[in-house]
CSV table of C-alpha atoms and ligand atoms in Angstrom, one decimal:
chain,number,residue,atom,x,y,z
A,1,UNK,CA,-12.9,258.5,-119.7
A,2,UNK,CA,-11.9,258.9,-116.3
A,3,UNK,CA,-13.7,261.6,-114.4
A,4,UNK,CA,-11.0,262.2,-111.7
A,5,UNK,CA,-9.4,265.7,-111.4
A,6,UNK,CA,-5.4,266.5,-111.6
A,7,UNK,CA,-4.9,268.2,-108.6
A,8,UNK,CA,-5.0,271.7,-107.9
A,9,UNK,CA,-0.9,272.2,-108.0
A,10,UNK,CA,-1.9,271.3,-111.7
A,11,UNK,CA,-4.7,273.5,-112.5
A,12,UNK,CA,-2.9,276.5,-110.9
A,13,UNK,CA,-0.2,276.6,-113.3
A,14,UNK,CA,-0.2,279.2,-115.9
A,15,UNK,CA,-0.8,277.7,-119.4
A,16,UNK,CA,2.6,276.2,-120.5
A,17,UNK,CA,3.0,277.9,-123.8
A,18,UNK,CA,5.8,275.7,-125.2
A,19,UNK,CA,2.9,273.1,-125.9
A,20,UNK,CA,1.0,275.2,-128.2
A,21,UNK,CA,4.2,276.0,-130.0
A,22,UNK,CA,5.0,272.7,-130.3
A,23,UNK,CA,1.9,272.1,-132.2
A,24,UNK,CA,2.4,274.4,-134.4
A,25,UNK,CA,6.1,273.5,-135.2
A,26,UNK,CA,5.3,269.9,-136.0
A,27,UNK,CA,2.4,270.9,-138.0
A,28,UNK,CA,5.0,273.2,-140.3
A,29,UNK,CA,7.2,270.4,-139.8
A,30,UNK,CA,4.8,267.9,-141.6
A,31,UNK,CA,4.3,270.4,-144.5
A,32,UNK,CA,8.0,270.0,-145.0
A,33,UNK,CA,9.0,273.4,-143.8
A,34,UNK,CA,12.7,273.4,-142.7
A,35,UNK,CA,12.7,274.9,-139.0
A,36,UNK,CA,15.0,276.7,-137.8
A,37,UNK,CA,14.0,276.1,-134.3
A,38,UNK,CA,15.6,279.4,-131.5
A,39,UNK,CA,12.7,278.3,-129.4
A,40,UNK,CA,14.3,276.3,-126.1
A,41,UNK,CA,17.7,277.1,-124.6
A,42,UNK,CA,18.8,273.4,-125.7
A,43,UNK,CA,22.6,273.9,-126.3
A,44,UNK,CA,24.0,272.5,-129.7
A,45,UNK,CA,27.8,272.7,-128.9
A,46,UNK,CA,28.9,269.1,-128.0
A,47,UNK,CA,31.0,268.3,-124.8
A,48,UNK,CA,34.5,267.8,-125.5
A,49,UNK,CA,36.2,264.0,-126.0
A,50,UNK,CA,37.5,264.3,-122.5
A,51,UNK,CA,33.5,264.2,-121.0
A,52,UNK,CA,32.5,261.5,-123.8
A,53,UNK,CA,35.6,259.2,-123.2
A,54,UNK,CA,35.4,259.5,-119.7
A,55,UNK,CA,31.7,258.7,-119.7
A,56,UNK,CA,32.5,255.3,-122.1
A,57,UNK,CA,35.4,254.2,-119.7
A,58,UNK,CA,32.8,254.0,-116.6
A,59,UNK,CA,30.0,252.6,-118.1
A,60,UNK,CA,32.3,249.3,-118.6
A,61,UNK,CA,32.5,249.4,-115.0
A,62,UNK,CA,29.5,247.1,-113.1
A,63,UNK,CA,29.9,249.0,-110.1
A,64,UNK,CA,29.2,252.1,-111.5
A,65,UNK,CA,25.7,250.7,-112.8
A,66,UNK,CA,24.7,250.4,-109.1
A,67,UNK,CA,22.7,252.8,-106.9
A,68,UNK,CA,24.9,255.9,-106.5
A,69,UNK,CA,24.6,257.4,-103.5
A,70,UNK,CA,22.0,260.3,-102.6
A,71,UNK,CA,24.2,262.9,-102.4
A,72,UNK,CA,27.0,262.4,-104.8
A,73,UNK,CA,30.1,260.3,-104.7
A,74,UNK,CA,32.7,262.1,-102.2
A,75,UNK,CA,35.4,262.7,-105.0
A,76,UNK,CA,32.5,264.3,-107.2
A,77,UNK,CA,31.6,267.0,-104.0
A,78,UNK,CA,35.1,267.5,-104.1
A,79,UNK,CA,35.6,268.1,-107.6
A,80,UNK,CA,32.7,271.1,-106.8
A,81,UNK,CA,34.2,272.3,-104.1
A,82,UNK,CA,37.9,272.6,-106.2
A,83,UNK,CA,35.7,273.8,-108.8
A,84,UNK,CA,33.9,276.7,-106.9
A,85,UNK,CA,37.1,277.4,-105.5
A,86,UNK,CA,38.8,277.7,-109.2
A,87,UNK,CA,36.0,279.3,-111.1
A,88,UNK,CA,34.4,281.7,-108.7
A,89,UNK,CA,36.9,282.3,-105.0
A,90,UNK,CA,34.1,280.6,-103.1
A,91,UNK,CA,35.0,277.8,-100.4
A,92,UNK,CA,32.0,275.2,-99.8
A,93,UNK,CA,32.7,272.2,-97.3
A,94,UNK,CA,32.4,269.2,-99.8
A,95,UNK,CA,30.8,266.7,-97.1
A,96,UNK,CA,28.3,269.5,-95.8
A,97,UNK,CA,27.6,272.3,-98.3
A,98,UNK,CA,26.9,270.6,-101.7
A,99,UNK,CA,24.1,267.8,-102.9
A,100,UNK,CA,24.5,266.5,-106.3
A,101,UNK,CA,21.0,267.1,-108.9
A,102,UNK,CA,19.5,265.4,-111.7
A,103,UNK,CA,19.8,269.5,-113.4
A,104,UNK,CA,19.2,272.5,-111.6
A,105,UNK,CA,16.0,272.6,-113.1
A,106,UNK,CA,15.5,269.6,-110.7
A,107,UNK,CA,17.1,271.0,-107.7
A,108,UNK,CA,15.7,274.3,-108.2
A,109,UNK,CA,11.8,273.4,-108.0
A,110,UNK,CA,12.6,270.5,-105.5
A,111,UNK,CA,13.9,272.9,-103.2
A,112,UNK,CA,10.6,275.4,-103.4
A,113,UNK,CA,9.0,271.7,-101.8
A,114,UNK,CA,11.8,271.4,-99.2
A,115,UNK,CA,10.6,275.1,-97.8
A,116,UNK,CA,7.2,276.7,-99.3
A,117,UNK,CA,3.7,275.6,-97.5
A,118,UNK,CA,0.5,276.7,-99.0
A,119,UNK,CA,0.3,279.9,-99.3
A,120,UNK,CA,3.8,281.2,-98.7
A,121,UNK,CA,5.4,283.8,-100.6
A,122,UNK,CA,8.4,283.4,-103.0
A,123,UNK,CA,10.1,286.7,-104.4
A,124,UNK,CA,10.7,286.4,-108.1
A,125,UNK,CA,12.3,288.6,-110.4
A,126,UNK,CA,9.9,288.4,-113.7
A,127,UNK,CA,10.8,288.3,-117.0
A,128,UNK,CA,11.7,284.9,-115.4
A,129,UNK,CA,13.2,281.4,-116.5
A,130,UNK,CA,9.2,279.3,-115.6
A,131,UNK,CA,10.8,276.8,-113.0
A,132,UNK,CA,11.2,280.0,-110.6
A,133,UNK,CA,7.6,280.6,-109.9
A,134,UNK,CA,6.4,277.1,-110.7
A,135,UNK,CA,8.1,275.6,-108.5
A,136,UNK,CA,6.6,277.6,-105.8
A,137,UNK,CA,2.9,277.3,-107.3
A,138,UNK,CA,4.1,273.4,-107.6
A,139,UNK,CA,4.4,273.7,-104.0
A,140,UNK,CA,1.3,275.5,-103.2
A,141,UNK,CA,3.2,278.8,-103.1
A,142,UNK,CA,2.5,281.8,-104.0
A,143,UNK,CA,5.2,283.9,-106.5
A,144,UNK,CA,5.2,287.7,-105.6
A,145,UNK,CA,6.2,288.9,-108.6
A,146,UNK,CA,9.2,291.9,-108.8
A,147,UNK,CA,9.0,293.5,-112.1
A,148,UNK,CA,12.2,294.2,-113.8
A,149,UNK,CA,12.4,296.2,-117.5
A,150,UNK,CA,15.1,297.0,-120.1
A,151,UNK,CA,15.6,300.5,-118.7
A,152,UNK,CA,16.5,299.4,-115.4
A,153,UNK,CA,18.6,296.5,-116.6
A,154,UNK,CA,16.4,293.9,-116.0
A,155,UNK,CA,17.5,294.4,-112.0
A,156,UNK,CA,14.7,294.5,-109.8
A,157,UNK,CA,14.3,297.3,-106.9
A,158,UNK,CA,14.2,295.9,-103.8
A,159,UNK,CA,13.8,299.3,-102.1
A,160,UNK,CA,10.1,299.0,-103.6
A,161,UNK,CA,8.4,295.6,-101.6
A,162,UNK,CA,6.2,296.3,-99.6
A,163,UNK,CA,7.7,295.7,-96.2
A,164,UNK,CA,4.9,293.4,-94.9
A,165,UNK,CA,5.4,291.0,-98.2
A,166,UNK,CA,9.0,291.4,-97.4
A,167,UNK,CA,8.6,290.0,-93.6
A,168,UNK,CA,6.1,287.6,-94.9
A,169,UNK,CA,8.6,286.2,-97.5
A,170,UNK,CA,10.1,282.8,-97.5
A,171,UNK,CA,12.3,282.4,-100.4
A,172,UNK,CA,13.7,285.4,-103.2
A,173,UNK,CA,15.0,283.9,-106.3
A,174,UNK,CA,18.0,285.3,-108.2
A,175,UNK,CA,19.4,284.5,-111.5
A,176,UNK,CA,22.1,286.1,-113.8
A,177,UNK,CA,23.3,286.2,-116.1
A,178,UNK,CA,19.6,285.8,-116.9
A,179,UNK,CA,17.3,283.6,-118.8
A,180,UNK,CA,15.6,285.5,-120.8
A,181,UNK,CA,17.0,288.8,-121.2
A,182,UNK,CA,20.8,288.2,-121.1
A,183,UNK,CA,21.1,290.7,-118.1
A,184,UNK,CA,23.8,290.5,-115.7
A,185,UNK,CA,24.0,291.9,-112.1
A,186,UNK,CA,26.8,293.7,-110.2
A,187,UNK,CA,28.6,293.1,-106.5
A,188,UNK,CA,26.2,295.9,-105.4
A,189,UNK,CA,23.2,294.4,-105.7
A,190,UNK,CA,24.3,290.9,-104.8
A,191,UNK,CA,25.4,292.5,-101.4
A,192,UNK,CA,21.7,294.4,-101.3
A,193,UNK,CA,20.4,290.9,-101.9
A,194,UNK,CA,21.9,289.2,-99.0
A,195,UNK,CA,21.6,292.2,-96.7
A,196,UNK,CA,17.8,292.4,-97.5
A,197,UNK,CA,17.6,288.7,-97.7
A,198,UNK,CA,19.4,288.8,-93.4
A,199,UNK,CA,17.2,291.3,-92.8
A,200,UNK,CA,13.8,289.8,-93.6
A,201,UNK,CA,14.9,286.4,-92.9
A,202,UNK,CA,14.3,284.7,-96.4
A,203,UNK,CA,15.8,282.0,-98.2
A,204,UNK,CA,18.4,283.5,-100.9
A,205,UNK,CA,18.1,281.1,-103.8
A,206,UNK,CA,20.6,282.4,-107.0
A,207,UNK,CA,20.2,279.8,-110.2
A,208,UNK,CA,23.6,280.3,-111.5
A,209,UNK,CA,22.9,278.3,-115.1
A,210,UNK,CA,25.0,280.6,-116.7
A,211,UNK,CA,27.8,281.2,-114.8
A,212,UNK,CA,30.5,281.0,-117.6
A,213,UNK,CA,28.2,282.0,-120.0
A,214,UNK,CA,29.7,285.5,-120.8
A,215,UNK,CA,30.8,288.0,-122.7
A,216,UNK,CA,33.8,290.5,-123.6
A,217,UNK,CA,35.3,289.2,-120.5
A,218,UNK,CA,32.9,290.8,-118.0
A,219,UNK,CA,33.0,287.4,-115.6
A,220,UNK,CA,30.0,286.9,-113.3
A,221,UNK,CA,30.1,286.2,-109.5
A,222,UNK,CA,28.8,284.0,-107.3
A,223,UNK,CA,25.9,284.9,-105.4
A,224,UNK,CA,28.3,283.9,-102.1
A,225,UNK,CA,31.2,285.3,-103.4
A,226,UNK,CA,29.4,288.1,-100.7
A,227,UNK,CA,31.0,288.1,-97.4
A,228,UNK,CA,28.0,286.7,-95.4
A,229,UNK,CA,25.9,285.1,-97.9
A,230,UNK,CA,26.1,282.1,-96.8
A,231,UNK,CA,24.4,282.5,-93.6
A,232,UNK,CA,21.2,282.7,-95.9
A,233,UNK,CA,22.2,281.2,-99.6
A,234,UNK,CA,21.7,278.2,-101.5
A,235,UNK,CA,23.0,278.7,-105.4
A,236,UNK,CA,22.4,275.9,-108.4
A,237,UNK,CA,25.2,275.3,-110.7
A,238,UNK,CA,24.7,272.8,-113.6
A,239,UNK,CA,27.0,271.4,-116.4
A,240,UNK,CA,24.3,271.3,-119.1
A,241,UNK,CA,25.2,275.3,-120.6
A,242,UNK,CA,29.2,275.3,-119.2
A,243,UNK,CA,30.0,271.6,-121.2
A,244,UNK,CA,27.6,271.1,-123.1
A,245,UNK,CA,26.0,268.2,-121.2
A,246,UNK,CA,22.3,269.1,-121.3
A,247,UNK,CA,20.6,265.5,-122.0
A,248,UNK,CA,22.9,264.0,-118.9
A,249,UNK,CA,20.8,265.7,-117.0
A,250,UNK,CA,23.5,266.9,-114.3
A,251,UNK,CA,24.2,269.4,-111.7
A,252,UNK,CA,24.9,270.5,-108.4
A,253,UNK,CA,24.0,272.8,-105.7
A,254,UNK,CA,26.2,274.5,-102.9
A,255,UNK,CA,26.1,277.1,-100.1
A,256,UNK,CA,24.3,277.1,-96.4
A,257,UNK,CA,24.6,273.8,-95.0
A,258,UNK,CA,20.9,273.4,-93.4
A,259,UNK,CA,19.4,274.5,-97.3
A,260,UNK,CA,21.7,271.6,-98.9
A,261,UNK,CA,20.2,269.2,-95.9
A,262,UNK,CA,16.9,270.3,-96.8
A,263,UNK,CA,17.5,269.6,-100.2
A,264,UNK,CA,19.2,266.1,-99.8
A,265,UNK,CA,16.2,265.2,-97.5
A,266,UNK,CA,13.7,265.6,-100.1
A,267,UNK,CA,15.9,264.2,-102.7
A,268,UNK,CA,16.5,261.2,-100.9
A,269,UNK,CA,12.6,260.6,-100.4
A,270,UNK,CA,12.4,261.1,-104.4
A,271,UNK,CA,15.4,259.9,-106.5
A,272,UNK,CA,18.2,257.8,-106.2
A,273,UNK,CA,20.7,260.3,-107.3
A,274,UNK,CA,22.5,260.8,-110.2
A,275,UNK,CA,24.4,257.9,-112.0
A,276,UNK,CA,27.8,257.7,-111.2
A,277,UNK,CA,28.9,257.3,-114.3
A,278,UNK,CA,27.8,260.9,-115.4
A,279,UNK,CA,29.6,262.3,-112.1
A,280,UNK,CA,32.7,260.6,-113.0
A,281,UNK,CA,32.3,262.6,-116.7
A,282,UNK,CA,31.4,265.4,-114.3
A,283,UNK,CA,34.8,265.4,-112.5
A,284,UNK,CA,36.5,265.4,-115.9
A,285,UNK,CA,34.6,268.3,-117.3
A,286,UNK,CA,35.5,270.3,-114.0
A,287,UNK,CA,39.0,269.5,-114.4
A,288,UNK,CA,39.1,270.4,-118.0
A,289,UNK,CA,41.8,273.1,-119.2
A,290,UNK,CA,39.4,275.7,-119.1
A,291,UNK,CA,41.0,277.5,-122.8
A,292,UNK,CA,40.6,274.4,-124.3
A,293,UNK,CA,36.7,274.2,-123.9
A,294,UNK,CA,35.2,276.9,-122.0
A,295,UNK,CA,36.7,279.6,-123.9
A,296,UNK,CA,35.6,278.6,-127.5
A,297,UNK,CA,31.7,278.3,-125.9
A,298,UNK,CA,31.8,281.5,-124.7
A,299,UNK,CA,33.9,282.8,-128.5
A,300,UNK,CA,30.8,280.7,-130.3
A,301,UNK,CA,27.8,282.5,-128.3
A,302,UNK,CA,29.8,285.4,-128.8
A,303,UNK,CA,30.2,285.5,-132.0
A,304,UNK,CA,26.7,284.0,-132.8
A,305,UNK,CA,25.5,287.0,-130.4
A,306,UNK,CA,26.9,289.6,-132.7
A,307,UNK,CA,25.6,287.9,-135.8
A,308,UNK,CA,22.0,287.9,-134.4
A,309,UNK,CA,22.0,290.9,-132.9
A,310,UNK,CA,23.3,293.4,-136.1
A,311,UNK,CA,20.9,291.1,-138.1
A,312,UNK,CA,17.8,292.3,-136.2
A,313,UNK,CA,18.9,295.8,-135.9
A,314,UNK,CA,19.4,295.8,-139.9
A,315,UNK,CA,15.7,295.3,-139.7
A,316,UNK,CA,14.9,298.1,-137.2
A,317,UNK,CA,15.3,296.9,-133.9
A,318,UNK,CA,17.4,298.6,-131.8
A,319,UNK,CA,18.6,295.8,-129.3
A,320,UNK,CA,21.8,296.1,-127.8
A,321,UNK,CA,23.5,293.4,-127.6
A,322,UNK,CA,23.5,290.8,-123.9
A,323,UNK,CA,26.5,290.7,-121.5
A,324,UNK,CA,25.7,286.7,-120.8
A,325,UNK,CA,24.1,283.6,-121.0
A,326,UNK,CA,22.7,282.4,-124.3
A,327,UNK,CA,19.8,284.2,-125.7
A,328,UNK,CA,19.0,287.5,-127.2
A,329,UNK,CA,15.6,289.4,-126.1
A,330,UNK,CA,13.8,291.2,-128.1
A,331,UNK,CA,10.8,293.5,-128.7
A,332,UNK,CA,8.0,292.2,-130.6
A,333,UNK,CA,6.4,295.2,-133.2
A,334,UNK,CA,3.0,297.0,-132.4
A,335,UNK,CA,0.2,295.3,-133.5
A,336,UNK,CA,0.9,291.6,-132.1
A,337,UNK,CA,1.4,289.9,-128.9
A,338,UNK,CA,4.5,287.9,-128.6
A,339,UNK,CA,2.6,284.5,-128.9
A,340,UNK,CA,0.6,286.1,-132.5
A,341,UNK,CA,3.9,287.4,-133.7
A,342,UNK,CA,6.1,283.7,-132.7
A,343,UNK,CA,2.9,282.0,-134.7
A,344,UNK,CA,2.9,284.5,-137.7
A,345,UNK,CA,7.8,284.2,-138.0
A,346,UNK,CA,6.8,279.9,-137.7
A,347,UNK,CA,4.3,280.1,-140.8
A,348,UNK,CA,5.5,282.2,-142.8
A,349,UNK,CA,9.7,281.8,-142.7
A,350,UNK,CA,10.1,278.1,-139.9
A,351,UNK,CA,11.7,280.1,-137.7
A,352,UNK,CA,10.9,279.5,-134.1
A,353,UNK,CA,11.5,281.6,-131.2
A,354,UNK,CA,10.2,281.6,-127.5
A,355,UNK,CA,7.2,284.1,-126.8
A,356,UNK,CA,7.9,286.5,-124.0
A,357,UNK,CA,5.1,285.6,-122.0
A,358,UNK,CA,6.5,282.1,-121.8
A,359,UNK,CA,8.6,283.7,-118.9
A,360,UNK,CA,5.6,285.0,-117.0
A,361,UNK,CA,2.8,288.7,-117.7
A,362,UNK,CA,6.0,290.7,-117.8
A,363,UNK,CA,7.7,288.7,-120.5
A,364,UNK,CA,4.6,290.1,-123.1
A,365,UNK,CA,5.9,292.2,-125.5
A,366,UNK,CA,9.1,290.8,-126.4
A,367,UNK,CA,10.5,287.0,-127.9
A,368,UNK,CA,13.7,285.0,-126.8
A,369,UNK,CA,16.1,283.9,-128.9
A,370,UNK,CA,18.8,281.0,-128.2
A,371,UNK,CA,21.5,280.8,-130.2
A,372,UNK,CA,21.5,277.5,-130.7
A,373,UNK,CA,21.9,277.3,-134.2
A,374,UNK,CA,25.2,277.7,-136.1
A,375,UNK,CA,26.2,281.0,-137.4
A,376,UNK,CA,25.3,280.2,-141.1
A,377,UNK,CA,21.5,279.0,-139.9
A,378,UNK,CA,21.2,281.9,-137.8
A,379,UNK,CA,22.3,284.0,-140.8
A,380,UNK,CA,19.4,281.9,-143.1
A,381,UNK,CA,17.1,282.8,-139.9
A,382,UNK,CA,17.8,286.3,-140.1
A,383,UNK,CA,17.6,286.7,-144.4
A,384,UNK,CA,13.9,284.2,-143.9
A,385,UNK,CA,12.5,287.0,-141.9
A,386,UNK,CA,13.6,290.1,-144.0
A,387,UNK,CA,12.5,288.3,-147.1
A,388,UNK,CA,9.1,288.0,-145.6
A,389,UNK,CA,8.8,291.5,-145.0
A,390,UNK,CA,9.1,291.1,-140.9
A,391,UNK,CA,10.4,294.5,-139.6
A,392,UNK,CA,10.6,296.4,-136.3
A,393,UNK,CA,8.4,299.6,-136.7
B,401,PLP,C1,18.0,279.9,-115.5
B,401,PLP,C2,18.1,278.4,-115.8
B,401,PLP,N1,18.2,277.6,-114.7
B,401,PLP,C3,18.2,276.2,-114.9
B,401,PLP,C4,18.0,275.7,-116.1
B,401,PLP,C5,18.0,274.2,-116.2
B,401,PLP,O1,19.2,273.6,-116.4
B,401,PLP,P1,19.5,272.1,-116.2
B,401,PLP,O2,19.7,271.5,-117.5
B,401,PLP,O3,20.7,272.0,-115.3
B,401,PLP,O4,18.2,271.5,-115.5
B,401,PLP,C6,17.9,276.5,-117.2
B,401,PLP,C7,17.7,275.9,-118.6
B,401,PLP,O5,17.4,276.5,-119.6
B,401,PLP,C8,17.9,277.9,-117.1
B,401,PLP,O6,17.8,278.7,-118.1
């Protein structure tokens, strides 16, 4: 056994619960319990032909087998930039203001190493999606948490930081619509984030994931859709939720040109970019008709939404139902903590969800739902935990 110690970027991280629940599931699974696994935001609608053909036709290419470069192929920044333009009014300089990533999930904890020393401060919303404050613990960071709750829309108030955290700050990260709680933000306070962001001279990082993940047509903006933001913003786009593409591990970040240097520059010292046959693909998906595809993933999470949603309330809850992305958030009944009460839904019906406090201290108290399953497995989900007597009380 090998008596050498991970380092402490490791051992600082919060226990990663997923593990645990992992256990559990493939114990059930070897029982021969049928899961209905809601657990991990792992999108189950397939890209359209367009993406798969496109991706066939390049892969009989040699040259596309080679080295891409670092920062993406010029006609893929330029299928962002048309893209951006398109989808959200914002204008980014393909050759300047946009890097190619292997995921956001990628780009979004690489760029905490680009920026945070030890012991610098990152602003994080929390109930948060885990890569926001890892990456910054990753980097020897430290997240300041802002607490958001269901009464206040899951916004958080930056009227409340302490001014001296505030000048100390290095980085704020912003995400909606959100992962967990489905939250969406307005103009307002996107504008209050840059302004505070100007004014305290941090790093405005927006994870837009779900961007075109939303619902009775309430369309979410771009963090620099904000005259000015760009003086201060990075933001992470990624294919995997908008087409379906989650295992080709693809997306792409725009905004403030010395952030996107940053970002390349520690990218180049750690990947090789991402394979040119998936940004080929990539240009076809951003060039798709967006009724043909687009629409229907939203109409399916839609639909799936309301299904789950009028399920749970049948059954006591009282959870209104989330303006975007694709997961439904939800209290967990006295007596348990949201890790007991995931355990106790696994054993007794196979149906998994995400604990709350997966998403950091704040997220206790409540489970995540995906909607990954289709609407007759989510209805089998729902009629699994009525018949075993689960109930909000
Ligand atoms: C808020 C948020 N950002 C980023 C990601 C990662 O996406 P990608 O597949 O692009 O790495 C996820 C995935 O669930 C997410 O919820």
């Amino acid at each position: 056994m090998l008596k050498v110690q991970e380092a402490d970027r490791l051992l600082k991280l919060p226990i990663y619960v997923f593990a645990q629940l992992d256990k559990v599931k493939a114990d059930m699974a070897a029982k021969g319990m049928d899961l209905i696994d809601l657990g991990m935001g792992n999108p189950d609608i397939p890209p359209p032909p367009e993406i798969i053909d496109s991706l066939v036709e390049s892969l009989k290419n040699p040259e596309n087998h080679r080295y891409p470069s670092f920062e993406g192929a010029p006609e893929f920044k330029a299928a962002v930039a048309s893209w951006c333009k398109r989808q959200y009014g914002i204008s980014v300089d393909p050759e300047h203001e946009v890097v190619t990533l292997i995921g956001s999930k990628e780009g979004v904890v690489h760029f905490a190493f680009a920026y945070i020393n030890p012991g610098d401060i990152t602003l994080v919303p929390m109930p948060a999606y885990p890569a926001h404050f890892r990456g910054t613990i990753l980097a020897g960071g430290e997240p300041h948490i802002l607490p958001t709750t269901e009464h206040k829309g899951y916004i958080p108030d930056l009227k409340i930081i302490d001014p001296a955290i505030a000048d100390k700050a290095k980085m704020m990260i912003i995400s909606y619509p959100s992962n967990p709680t489905g939250a969406v933000a307005t103009r307002e306070f996107y504008a209050e984030c840059v302004a505070f962001c100007k004014k305290h001279n941090i790093i405005l990082v927006h994870d837009f994931a779900y961007a075109e993940i939303y619902f009775e047509g309430q369309k979410p903006i771009s963090m620099l859709s904000i005259p000015g933001a760009k003086d201060v913003c990075i933001e992470f786009h990624t294919t995997s939720k908008t087409f379906g593409m989650p295992g080709w591990r693809c997306g792409f970040a725009v905004g403030n040109r010395q952030l996107i240097e940053s970002l390349r520059k520690i990218k180049t010292n750690l990947d090789y970019g991402l394979f040119t046959a998936v940004q080929k693909a990539a240009i076809a998906a951003m060039t798709l008709d967006e009724s043909a595809y687009i629409a229907k993933v939203r109409a399916t999470y839609q639909s799936r939404r309301d299904l789950f949603v009028d399920g749970l309330n049948s059954l006591g809850w009282k959870v209104s139902k989330p303006k975007g992305s694709m997961y439904v958030w939800f209290p967990v009944p006295q007596g348990y903590d949201s890790t007991e009460f995931c355990m106790k839904i696994i054993e007794k019906t196979g149906v998994v969800f995400a604990p709350g406090v997966a998403f950091g201290e704040l997220g206790e108290g409540y489970l995540r739902a995906a909607l990954i399953g289709s609407e007759p497995r989510l209805a089998e989900a729902l009629e699994r935990i009525k018949k075993a007597g689960f109930r909000y009380a």
